[in-house]
Amino acid sequence: MKYLIGGFVVLVLVLALAGVVYQAIATARDLEKYSPPGKLVDVGGYQLHLNCQGEGSPTVVMDYGLGGMSLVWSWIQPEIASLTRVCTYDRAGYGWSDPSPHPRTSQQMVQELYGLLKNSGIEAPYLLVGHSLGGLNLRLFASQYPNEVAGLILVDAVPANVYSRLPAFQKSMANTQRLFSTLSVISRIGLLRLLIQLRGTEVAPDFVKQLPLEIQPIILAKFLPQTFDTAIAENQLMATSAEQVSQTELPNDLPLVVLSHGVNMFDDLPQEQAKQAELTWQELQAEIANLSSNSDLKIAEQSGHNIHIDQPQLVVNTIRQAIDRFRQT
């Protein structure tokens, strides 16, 4: 019996090793197949990927949510590039960017983004557009560099006080953490890569399926252990990030637009809890809008949390209006 168990253990180890090798080979192949659309810029011993398109001022700078990458703005960036310069980037550990040796807090991510822009010669003024965690980051950016910010557009951004006001959010993030932990393991041994190879975009998350067809395989190729480990690290410190932001203030007259989803994103909860959680989220979004006397709150009636994917034209129009207002002042 012990020989049978021993043989089974050896078989499992051999298969796991084969999976690791397969993952490494496939990753190397994808690096050759999918080159970065932008450039890699040193920010202090590691490189971040920055993709700027178009010309003009202000420069639109976009940041995405937990577990994403720069390509999630693929419906938005080309349209804005016809109006002005627009830059997307991969936070450290995502997309084509190197991992960072520093804790993944909003403060650290803002510091890296600011260094990335300056080291690339991308000067202010910046019109900041941030989704979810990216919105939390760019809210902090706007508070720390107010003289360099032309405006702030928050796309269903994580509120700074969400952990104290909305327990359902914390529960949702705990579930997300377990998902990323599982994906980290199965991606390491090549199982996720094999599944994607066999089934393609059939196994992709809904938000990936809604992006341009030519973008979908690139995002799936970036479903790497490093990606999930980065998401885990950011999620672990999101409460710290929220606390960092809560201790700052936006300029009272900062041009601010808050976009909030219209389709309940807490539908995994019992009906009454989901209804209450949604009401609280909308209250928090309204409170963010009240942080500036020069603000506007819009509800994306047809969107869940990913407004920039569900209703990209709404985001494009909002950015266009912000650019026009800036140029008229």
mmCIF file of C-alpha atoms in Angstrom:
data_model
loop_
_atom_site.group_PDB
_atom_site.id
_atom_site.type_symbol
_atom_site.label_atom_id
_atom_site.label_comp_id
_atom_site.label_asym_id
_atom_site.label_seq_id
_atom_site.Cartn_x
_atom_site.Cartn_y
_atom_site.Cartn_z
ATOM 1 C CA MET A 1 0.000 0.000 0.000
ATOM 2 C CA LYS A 2 2.768 2.430 0.914
ATOM 3 C CA TYR A 3 4.404 1.788 -2.478
ATOM 4 C CA LEU A 4 1.108 2.612 -4.184
ATOM 5 C CA ILE A 5 0.795 5.863 -2.241
ATOM 6 C CA GLY A 6 4.430 6.680 -2.926
ATOM 7 C CA GLY A 7 3.956 6.053 -6.628
ATOM 8 C CA PHE A 8 0.887 8.281 -6.668
ATOM 9 C CA VAL A 9 2.795 11.096 -4.949
ATOM 10 C CA VAL A 10 5.620 10.788 -7.467
ATOM 11 C CA LEU A 11 3.112 10.886 -10.334
ATOM 12 C CA VAL A 12 1.492 14.024 -8.933
ATOM 13 C CA LEU A 13 4.887 15.688 -8.525
ATOM 14 C CA VAL A 14 5.911 14.768 -12.068
ATOM 15 C CA LEU A 15 2.655 16.134 -13.472
ATOM 16 C CA ALA A 16 3.023 19.321 -11.431
ATOM 17 C CA LEU A 17 6.592 19.754 -12.653
ATOM 18 C CA ALA A 18 5.473 19.179 -16.226
ATOM 19 C CA GLY A 19 2.788 21.804 -15.708
ATOM 20 C CA VAL A 20 5.315 24.314 -14.386
ATOM 21 C CA VAL A 21 7.550 23.714 -17.402
ATOM 22 C CA TYR A 22 4.583 24.042 -19.763
ATOM 23 C CA GLN A 23 3.588 27.307 -18.084
ATOM 24 C CA ALA A 24 7.120 28.708 -18.440
ATOM 25 C CA ILE A 25 7.364 27.756 -22.122
ATOM 26 C CA ALA A 26 3.918 29.149 -22.938
ATOM 27 C CA THR A 27 4.652 32.389 -21.079
ATOM 28 C CA ALA A 28 7.915 32.859 -22.975
ATOM 29 C CA ARG A 29 6.099 32.231 -26.252
ATOM 30 C CA ASP A 30 3.434 34.799 -25.394
ATOM 31 C CA LEU A 31 6.071 37.400 -24.543
ATOM 32 C CA GLU A 32 7.357 37.093 -28.102
ATOM 33 C CA LYS A 33 3.891 37.006 -29.634
ATOM 34 C CA TYR A 34 2.402 39.932 -27.717
ATOM 35 C CA SER A 35 4.897 42.766 -27.475
ATOM 36 C CA PRO A 36 3.993 45.811 -25.365
ATOM 37 C CA PRO A 37 2.065 48.478 -27.303
ATOM 38 C CA GLY A 38 3.838 51.220 -25.345
ATOM 39 C CA LYS A 39 7.258 51.583 -23.769
ATOM 40 C CA LEU A 40 8.932 50.287 -20.609
ATOM 41 C CA VAL A 41 10.185 52.993 -18.250
ATOM 42 C CA ASP A 42 12.457 52.634 -15.225
ATOM 43 C CA VAL A 43 10.938 53.873 -11.967
ATOM 44 C CA GLY A 44 13.722 52.936 -9.586
ATOM 45 C CA GLY A 45 15.174 49.543 -10.453
ATOM 46 C CA TYR A 46 12.084 48.090 -12.114
ATOM 47 C CA GLN A 47 10.143 49.010 -15.242
ATOM 48 C CA LEU A 48 6.524 49.951 -15.796
ATOM 49 C CA HIS A 49 4.680 49.828 -19.095
ATOM 50 C CA LEU A 50 3.258 53.147 -20.341
ATOM 51 C CA ASN A 51 1.152 53.462 -23.489
ATOM 52 C CA CYS A 52 0.449 57.024 -24.653
ATOM 53 C CA GLN A 53 -1.530 57.863 -27.786
ATOM 54 C CA GLY A 54 -2.613 61.131 -29.372
ATOM 55 C CA GLU A 55 -1.441 64.681 -28.824
ATOM 56 C CA GLY A 56 -2.641 67.723 -26.927
ATOM 57 C CA SER A 57 -3.423 69.005 -23.465
ATOM 58 C CA PRO A 58 -4.559 68.018 -20.941
ATOM 59 C CA THR A 59 -3.039 64.547 -20.839
ATOM 60 C CA VAL A 60 -5.650 61.986 -19.825
ATOM 61 C CA VAL A 61 -4.167 59.413 -17.416
ATOM 62 C CA MET A 62 -6.161 56.239 -16.739
ATOM 63 C CA ASP A 63 -5.925 53.623 -13.985
ATOM 64 C CA TYR A 64 -7.967 50.415 -13.703
ATOM 65 C CA GLY A 65 -9.388 48.167 -11.013
ATOM 66 C CA LEU A 66 -8.056 45.198 -9.065
ATOM 67 C CA GLY A 67 -6.639 42.412 -11.246
ATOM 68 C CA GLY A 68 -6.851 44.362 -14.509
ATOM 69 C CA MET A 69 -4.342 45.782 -16.954
ATOM 70 C CA SER A 70 -4.021 48.727 -19.320
ATOM 71 C CA LEU A 71 -5.895 46.975 -22.139
ATOM 72 C CA VAL A 72 -9.202 47.134 -20.243
ATOM 73 C CA TRP A 73 -9.406 50.726 -21.542
ATOM 74 C CA SER A 74 -9.379 49.497 -25.160
ATOM 75 C CA TRP A 75 -12.836 50.880 -25.976
ATOM 76 C CA ILE A 76 -11.918 54.261 -24.490
ATOM 77 C CA GLN A 77 -8.299 55.074 -25.341
ATOM 78 C CA PRO A 78 -8.513 55.213 -29.176
ATOM 79 C CA GLU A 79 -11.466 57.604 -29.082
ATOM 80 C CA ILE A 80 -9.822 59.931 -26.567
ATOM 81 C CA ALA A 81 -6.577 59.833 -28.583
ATOM 82 C CA SER A 82 -8.421 61.673 -31.367
ATOM 83 C CA LEU A 83 -8.989 64.545 -28.915
ATOM 84 C CA THR A 84 -5.829 64.775 -26.822
ATOM 85 C CA ARG A 85 -2.940 62.739 -25.455
ATOM 86 C CA VAL A 86 -4.145 59.785 -23.376
ATOM 87 C CA CYS A 87 -1.939 57.451 -21.358
ATOM 88 C CA THR A 88 -2.736 54.062 -19.907
ATOM 89 C CA TYR A 89 -0.256 52.048 -17.891
ATOM 90 C CA ASP A 90 0.196 48.700 -16.207
ATOM 91 C CA ARG A 91 0.664 48.942 -12.472
ATOM 92 C CA ALA A 92 3.659 47.023 -11.163
ATOM 93 C CA GLY A 93 3.077 43.280 -11.522
ATOM 94 C CA TYR A 94 0.388 43.549 -14.213
ATOM 95 C CA GLY A 95 0.514 43.367 -17.986
ATOM 96 C CA TRP A 96 3.999 44.137 -19.262
ATOM 97 C CA SER A 97 5.220 45.802 -16.056
ATOM 98 C CA ASP A 98 7.761 44.325 -13.666
ATOM 99 C CA PRO A 99 6.657 43.480 -10.133
ATOM 100 C CA SER A 100 7.535 46.022 -7.469
ATOM 101 C CA PRO A 101 9.512 45.239 -4.308
ATOM 102 C CA HIS A 102 7.322 47.693 -2.381
ATOM 103 C CA PRO A 103 3.973 47.143 -0.581
ATOM 104 C CA ARG A 104 1.004 47.525 -2.900
ATOM 105 C CA THR A 105 -0.707 50.475 -1.248
ATOM 106 C CA SER A 106 -2.314 53.415 -3.004
ATOM 107 C CA GLN A 107 0.454 55.654 -1.697
ATOM 108 C CA GLN A 108 3.103 53.466 -3.316
ATOM 109 C CA MET A 109 1.162 53.115 -6.562
ATOM 110 C CA VAL A 110 0.678 56.884 -6.821
ATOM 111 C CA GLN A 111 4.379 57.424 -6.212
ATOM 112 C CA GLU A 112 5.200 54.952 -8.991
ATOM 113 C CA LEU A 113 2.729 56.521 -11.410
ATOM 114 C CA TYR A 114 4.034 60.026 -10.763
ATOM 115 C CA GLY A 115 7.601 58.837 -11.306
ATOM 116 C CA LEU A 116 6.544 57.013 -14.468
ATOM 117 C CA LEU A 117 4.991 60.143 -15.946
ATOM 118 C CA LYS A 118 7.927 62.371 -15.046
ATOM 119 C CA ASN A 119 10.547 59.876 -16.233
ATOM 120 C CA SER A 120 8.664 59.619 -19.536
ATOM 121 C CA GLY A 121 8.515 63.375 -20.051
ATOM 122 C CA ILE A 122 4.722 63.409 -19.747
ATOM 123 C CA GLU A 123 4.084 66.759 -18.100
ATOM 124 C CA ALA A 124 0.991 68.202 -16.436
ATOM 125 C CA PRO A 125 -1.813 69.117 -16.579
ATOM 126 C CA TYR A 126 -3.315 65.655 -16.074
ATOM 127 C CA LEU A 127 -6.975 64.722 -16.397
ATOM 128 C CA LEU A 128 -7.247 61.634 -14.204
ATOM 129 C CA VAL A 129 -9.688 58.795 -14.943
ATOM 130 C CA GLY A 130 -9.780 55.945 -12.431
ATOM 131 C CA HIS A 131 -11.946 52.846 -12.140
ATOM 132 C CA SER A 132 -12.531 51.015 -8.839
ATOM 133 C CA LEU A 133 -9.163 50.660 -7.043
ATOM 134 C CA GLY A 134 -7.657 52.836 -9.778
ATOM 135 C CA GLY A 135 -10.130 55.525 -8.743
ATOM 136 C CA LEU A 136 -8.946 55.297 -5.160
ATOM 137 C CA ASN A 137 -5.368 55.672 -6.396
ATOM 138 C CA LEU A 138 -6.098 58.689 -8.586
ATOM 139 C CA ARG A 139 -8.119 60.396 -5.883
ATOM 140 C CA LEU A 140 -4.952 60.239 -3.783
ATOM 141 C CA PHE A 141 -2.895 61.472 -6.753
ATOM 142 C CA ALA A 142 -5.201 64.501 -7.113
ATOM 143 C CA SER A 143 -4.898 65.357 -3.427
ATOM 144 C CA GLN A 144 -1.099 65.106 -3.455
ATOM 145 C CA TYR A 145 -0.441 66.940 -6.726
ATOM 146 C CA PRO A 146 -3.364 69.396 -6.944
ATOM 147 C CA ASN A 147 -1.491 71.960 -9.034
ATOM 148 C CA GLU A 148 -0.855 69.354 -11.739
ATOM 149 C CA VAL A 149 -4.390 67.985 -12.021
ATOM 150 C CA ALA A 150 -6.910 69.419 -14.489
ATOM 151 C CA GLY A 151 -9.758 67.251 -13.276
ATOM 152 C CA LEU A 152 -10.746 63.882 -11.825
ATOM 153 C CA ILE A 153 -13.225 61.362 -13.228
ATOM 154 C CA LEU A 154 -14.029 58.476 -10.898
ATOM 155 C CA VAL A 155 -15.590 55.423 -12.531
ATOM 156 C CA ASP A 156 -17.376 53.479 -9.782
ATOM 157 C CA ALA A 157 -14.350 54.173 -7.599
ATOM 158 C CA VAL A 158 -13.786 52.421 -4.286
ATOM 159 C CA PRO A 159 -14.875 54.903 -1.579
ATOM 160 C CA ALA A 160 -12.269 55.676 1.076
ATOM 161 C CA ASN A 161 -14.704 54.853 3.897
ATOM 162 C CA VAL A 162 -16.172 51.719 2.332
ATOM 163 C CA TYR A 163 -14.729 49.306 4.907
ATOM 164 C CA SER A 164 -16.418 51.047 7.828
ATOM 165 C CA ARG A 165 -19.699 51.716 6.049
ATOM 166 C CA LEU A 166 -20.274 48.670 3.865
ATOM 167 C CA PRO A 167 -19.516 45.228 5.368
ATOM 168 C CA ALA A 168 -20.773 43.564 2.179
ATOM 169 C CA PHE A 169 -17.823 45.058 0.315
ATOM 170 C CA GLN A 170 -15.363 43.505 2.741
ATOM 171 C CA LYS A 171 -17.087 40.133 2.327
ATOM 172 C CA SER A 172 -16.936 40.491 -1.448
ATOM 173 C CA MET A 173 -13.217 41.273 -1.297
ATOM 174 C CA ALA A 174 -12.631 38.207 0.881
ATOM 175 C CA ASN A 175 -14.334 36.057 -1.756
ATOM 176 C CA THR A 176 -12.246 37.742 -4.446
ATOM 177 C CA GLN A 177 -9.107 36.994 -2.471
ATOM 178 C CA ARG A 178 -9.942 33.297 -2.361
ATOM 179 C CA LEU A 179 -10.557 33.305 -6.108
ATOM 180 C CA PHE A 180 -7.214 34.968 -6.852
ATOM 181 C CA SER A 181 -5.448 32.532 -4.517
ATOM 182 C CA THR A 182 -6.922 29.581 -6.411
ATOM 183 C CA LEU A 183 -6.020 31.109 -9.773
ATOM 184 C CA SER A 184 -2.479 31.740 -8.560
ATOM 185 C CA VAL A 185 -2.033 28.050 -7.751
ATOM 186 C CA ILE A 186 -3.562 26.581 -10.902
ATOM 187 C CA SER A 187 -1.746 29.087 -13.122
ATOM 188 C CA ARG A 188 1.594 28.078 -11.591
ATOM 189 C CA ILE A 189 1.189 24.459 -12.587
ATOM 190 C CA GLY A 190 -0.111 25.256 -16.068
ATOM 191 C CA LEU A 191 -3.719 24.167 -15.546
ATOM 192 C CA LEU A 192 -5.199 27.585 -16.246
ATOM 193 C CA ARG A 193 -2.993 27.985 -19.308
ATOM 194 C CA LEU A 194 -4.069 24.548 -20.588
ATOM 195 C CA LEU A 195 -7.729 25.383 -20.044
ATOM 196 C CA ILE A 196 -7.349 28.632 -21.980
ATOM 197 C CA GLN A 197 -5.458 26.782 -24.724
ATOM 198 C CA LEU A 198 -8.266 24.236 -25.052
ATOM 199 C CA ARG A 199 -11.306 26.476 -24.601
ATOM 200 C CA GLY A 200 -10.063 29.963 -25.491
ATOM 201 C CA THR A 201 -12.305 32.872 -24.580
ATOM 202 C CA GLU A 202 -15.077 30.462 -23.555
ATOM 203 C CA VAL A 203 -13.471 30.380 -20.117
ATOM 204 C CA ALA A 204 -12.781 34.121 -19.991
ATOM 205 C CA PRO A 205 -14.498 36.359 -17.432
ATOM 206 C CA ASP A 206 -17.436 38.335 -18.794
ATOM 207 C CA PHE A 207 -15.530 41.624 -18.778
ATOM 208 C CA VAL A 208 -12.901 40.112 -21.114
ATOM 209 C CA LYS A 209 -15.569 38.833 -23.523
ATOM 210 C CA GLN A 210 -16.967 42.370 -23.802
ATOM 211 C CA LEU A 211 -13.647 43.841 -24.954
ATOM 212 C CA PRO A 212 -12.525 44.016 -28.628
ATOM 213 C CA LEU A 213 -11.937 40.542 -30.060
ATOM 214 C CA GLU A 214 -8.282 41.209 -30.866
ATOM 215 C CA ILE A 215 -7.635 42.229 -27.252
ATOM 216 C CA GLN A 216 -9.165 39.183 -25.562
ATOM 217 C CA PRO A 217 -6.349 36.636 -26.207
ATOM 218 C CA ILE A 218 -3.737 39.159 -25.043
ATOM 219 C CA ILE A 219 -5.477 39.654 -21.715
ATOM 220 C CA LEU A 220 -5.872 35.894 -21.288
ATOM 221 C CA ALA A 221 -2.146 35.463 -22.019
ATOM 222 C CA LYS A 222 -1.497 37.808 -19.088
ATOM 223 C CA PHE A 223 -3.413 35.580 -16.667
ATOM 224 C CA LEU A 224 -0.098 34.722 -15.013
ATOM 225 C CA PRO A 225 0.936 33.799 -11.460
ATOM 226 C CA GLN A 226 2.501 37.260 -11.184
ATOM 227 C CA THR A 227 -0.842 38.842 -12.120
ATOM 228 C CA PHE A 228 -2.784 37.007 -9.445
ATOM 229 C CA ASP A 229 -0.070 37.475 -6.816
ATOM 230 C CA THR A 230 -0.174 41.209 -7.499
ATOM 231 C CA ALA A 231 -3.950 41.283 -7.169
ATOM 232 C CA ILE A 232 -3.689 39.378 -3.885
ATOM 233 C CA ALA A 233 -1.107 41.858 -2.583
ATOM 234 C CA GLU A 234 -3.221 44.876 -3.586
ATOM 235 C CA ASN A 235 -6.361 43.359 -2.094
ATOM 236 C CA GLN A 236 -4.618 42.558 1.184
ATOM 237 C CA LEU A 237 -3.691 46.230 1.565
ATOM 238 C CA MET A 238 -6.813 47.824 0.111
ATOM 239 C CA ALA A 239 -8.115 48.783 3.547
ATOM 240 C CA THR A 240 -4.754 50.448 4.216
ATOM 241 C CA SER A 241 -5.022 52.234 0.875
ATOM 242 C CA ALA A 242 -8.527 53.413 1.721
ATOM 243 C CA GLU A 243 -7.281 54.749 5.052
ATOM 244 C CA GLN A 244 -4.460 56.606 3.302
ATOM 245 C CA VAL A 245 -6.965 58.292 1.006
ATOM 246 C CA SER A 246 -9.388 59.113 3.827
ATOM 247 C CA GLN A 247 -6.681 61.216 5.492
ATOM 248 C CA THR A 248 -6.365 63.511 2.452
ATOM 249 C CA GLU A 249 -8.523 66.246 0.942
ATOM 250 C CA LEU A 250 -9.302 67.196 -2.624
ATOM 251 C CA PRO A 251 -9.139 70.849 -3.669
ATOM 252 C CA ASN A 252 -12.597 72.307 -3.027
ATOM 253 C CA ASP A 253 -12.981 73.538 -6.608
ATOM 254 C CA LEU A 254 -11.467 70.524 -8.384
ATOM 255 C CA PRO A 255 -13.454 69.587 -11.511
ATOM 256 C CA LEU A 256 -14.835 66.212 -10.415
ATOM 257 C CA VAL A 257 -17.182 63.755 -12.102
ATOM 258 C CA VAL A 258 -18.383 60.663 -10.258
ATOM 259 C CA LEU A 259 -19.818 57.835 -12.366
ATOM 260 C CA SER A 260 -21.688 55.213 -10.371
ATOM 261 C CA HIS A 261 -23.121 51.930 -11.651
ATOM 262 C CA GLY A 262 -26.867 51.487 -12.063
ATOM 263 C CA VAL A 263 -27.121 47.672 -12.021
ATOM 264 C CA ASN A 264 -26.854 46.132 -8.549
ATOM 265 C CA MET A 265 -23.395 44.598 -8.127
ATOM 266 C CA PHE A 266 -24.282 42.885 -4.858
ATOM 267 C CA ASP A 267 -26.702 40.396 -6.420
ATOM 268 C CA ASP A 268 -24.847 37.472 -4.846
ATOM 269 C CA LEU A 269 -26.342 38.541 -1.496
ATOM 270 C CA PRO A 270 -29.879 37.803 -0.243
ATOM 271 C CA GLN A 271 -32.354 40.235 -1.796
ATOM 272 C CA GLU A 272 -32.796 42.621 1.144
ATOM 273 C CA GLN A 273 -29.083 42.677 1.944
ATOM 274 C CA ALA A 274 -28.274 43.335 -1.709
ATOM 275 C CA LYS A 275 -30.768 46.206 -1.791
ATOM 276 C CA GLN A 276 -29.296 47.786 1.343
ATOM 277 C CA ALA A 277 -25.716 47.312 0.159
ATOM 278 C CA GLU A 278 -26.581 48.986 -3.135
ATOM 279 C CA LEU A 279 -28.203 51.941 -1.365
ATOM 280 C CA THR A 280 -25.121 52.369 0.804
ATOM 281 C CA TRP A 281 -22.799 52.237 -2.220
ATOM 282 C CA GLN A 282 -24.808 54.954 -3.948
ATOM 283 C CA GLU A 283 -24.725 57.074 -0.779
ATOM 284 C CA LEU A 284 -20.943 56.719 -0.662
ATOM 285 C CA GLN A 285 -20.631 57.745 -4.310
ATOM 286 C CA ALA A 286 -22.752 60.838 -3.633
ATOM 287 C CA GLU A 287 -20.511 61.687 -0.687
ATOM 288 C CA ILE A 288 -17.464 61.509 -2.960
ATOM 289 C CA ALA A 289 -19.146 63.962 -5.335
ATOM 290 C CA ASN A 290 -19.680 66.324 -2.398
ATOM 291 C CA LEU A 291 -15.915 66.525 -1.825
ATOM 292 C CA SER A 292 -15.756 69.241 -4.483
ATOM 293 C CA SER A 293 -18.006 72.235 -5.098
ATOM 294 C CA ASN A 294 -17.351 71.729 -8.810
ATOM 295 C CA SER A 295 -18.684 68.205 -9.235
ATOM 296 C CA ASP A 296 -21.225 66.127 -11.099
ATOM 297 C CA LEU A 297 -22.703 62.734 -10.197
ATOM 298 C CA LYS A 298 -23.913 60.470 -12.999
ATOM 299 C CA ILE A 299 -25.575 57.058 -12.787
ATOM 300 C CA ALA A 300 -24.676 54.558 -15.516
ATOM 301 C CA GLU A 301 -28.117 52.963 -15.664
ATOM 302 C CA GLN A 302 -27.098 50.031 -17.891
ATOM 303 C CA SER A 303 -23.822 49.190 -16.152
ATOM 304 C CA GLY A 304 -22.535 47.004 -13.416
ATOM 305 C CA HIS A 305 -19.218 47.813 -11.766
ATOM 306 C CA ASN A 306 -17.293 47.901 -15.078
ATOM 307 C CA ILE A 307 -18.879 51.032 -16.529
ATOM 308 C CA HIS A 308 -15.959 51.594 -18.914
ATOM 309 C CA ILE A 309 -16.760 48.224 -20.517
ATOM 310 C CA ASP A 310 -20.563 48.103 -20.167
ATOM 311 C CA GLN A 311 -21.115 51.700 -21.334
ATOM 312 C CA PRO A 312 -17.837 52.894 -22.837
ATOM 313 C CA GLN A 313 -19.466 55.731 -24.771
ATOM 314 C CA LEU A 314 -20.709 57.254 -21.517
ATOM 315 C CA VAL A 315 -17.136 57.338 -20.236
ATOM 316 C CA VAL A 316 -15.846 58.723 -23.544
ATOM 317 C CA ASN A 317 -18.467 61.494 -23.511
ATOM 318 C CA THR A 318 -17.676 62.338 -19.897
ATOM 319 C CA ILE A 319 -13.964 62.631 -20.666
ATOM 320 C CA ARG A 320 -14.687 64.706 -23.786
ATOM 321 C CA GLN A 321 -16.808 67.135 -21.766
ATOM 322 C CA ALA A 322 -14.060 67.459 -19.143
ATOM 323 C CA ILE A 323 -11.489 68.205 -21.856
ATOM 324 C CA ASP A 324 -13.766 70.844 -23.386
ATOM 325 C CA ARG A 325 -14.349 72.525 -20.014
ATOM 326 C CA PHE A 326 -10.619 72.606 -19.315
ATOM 327 C CA ARG A 327 -9.824 74.162 -22.681
ATOM 328 C CA GLN A 328 -12.493 76.817 -22.222
ATOM 329 C CA THR A 329 -11.069 78.063 -18.916
#
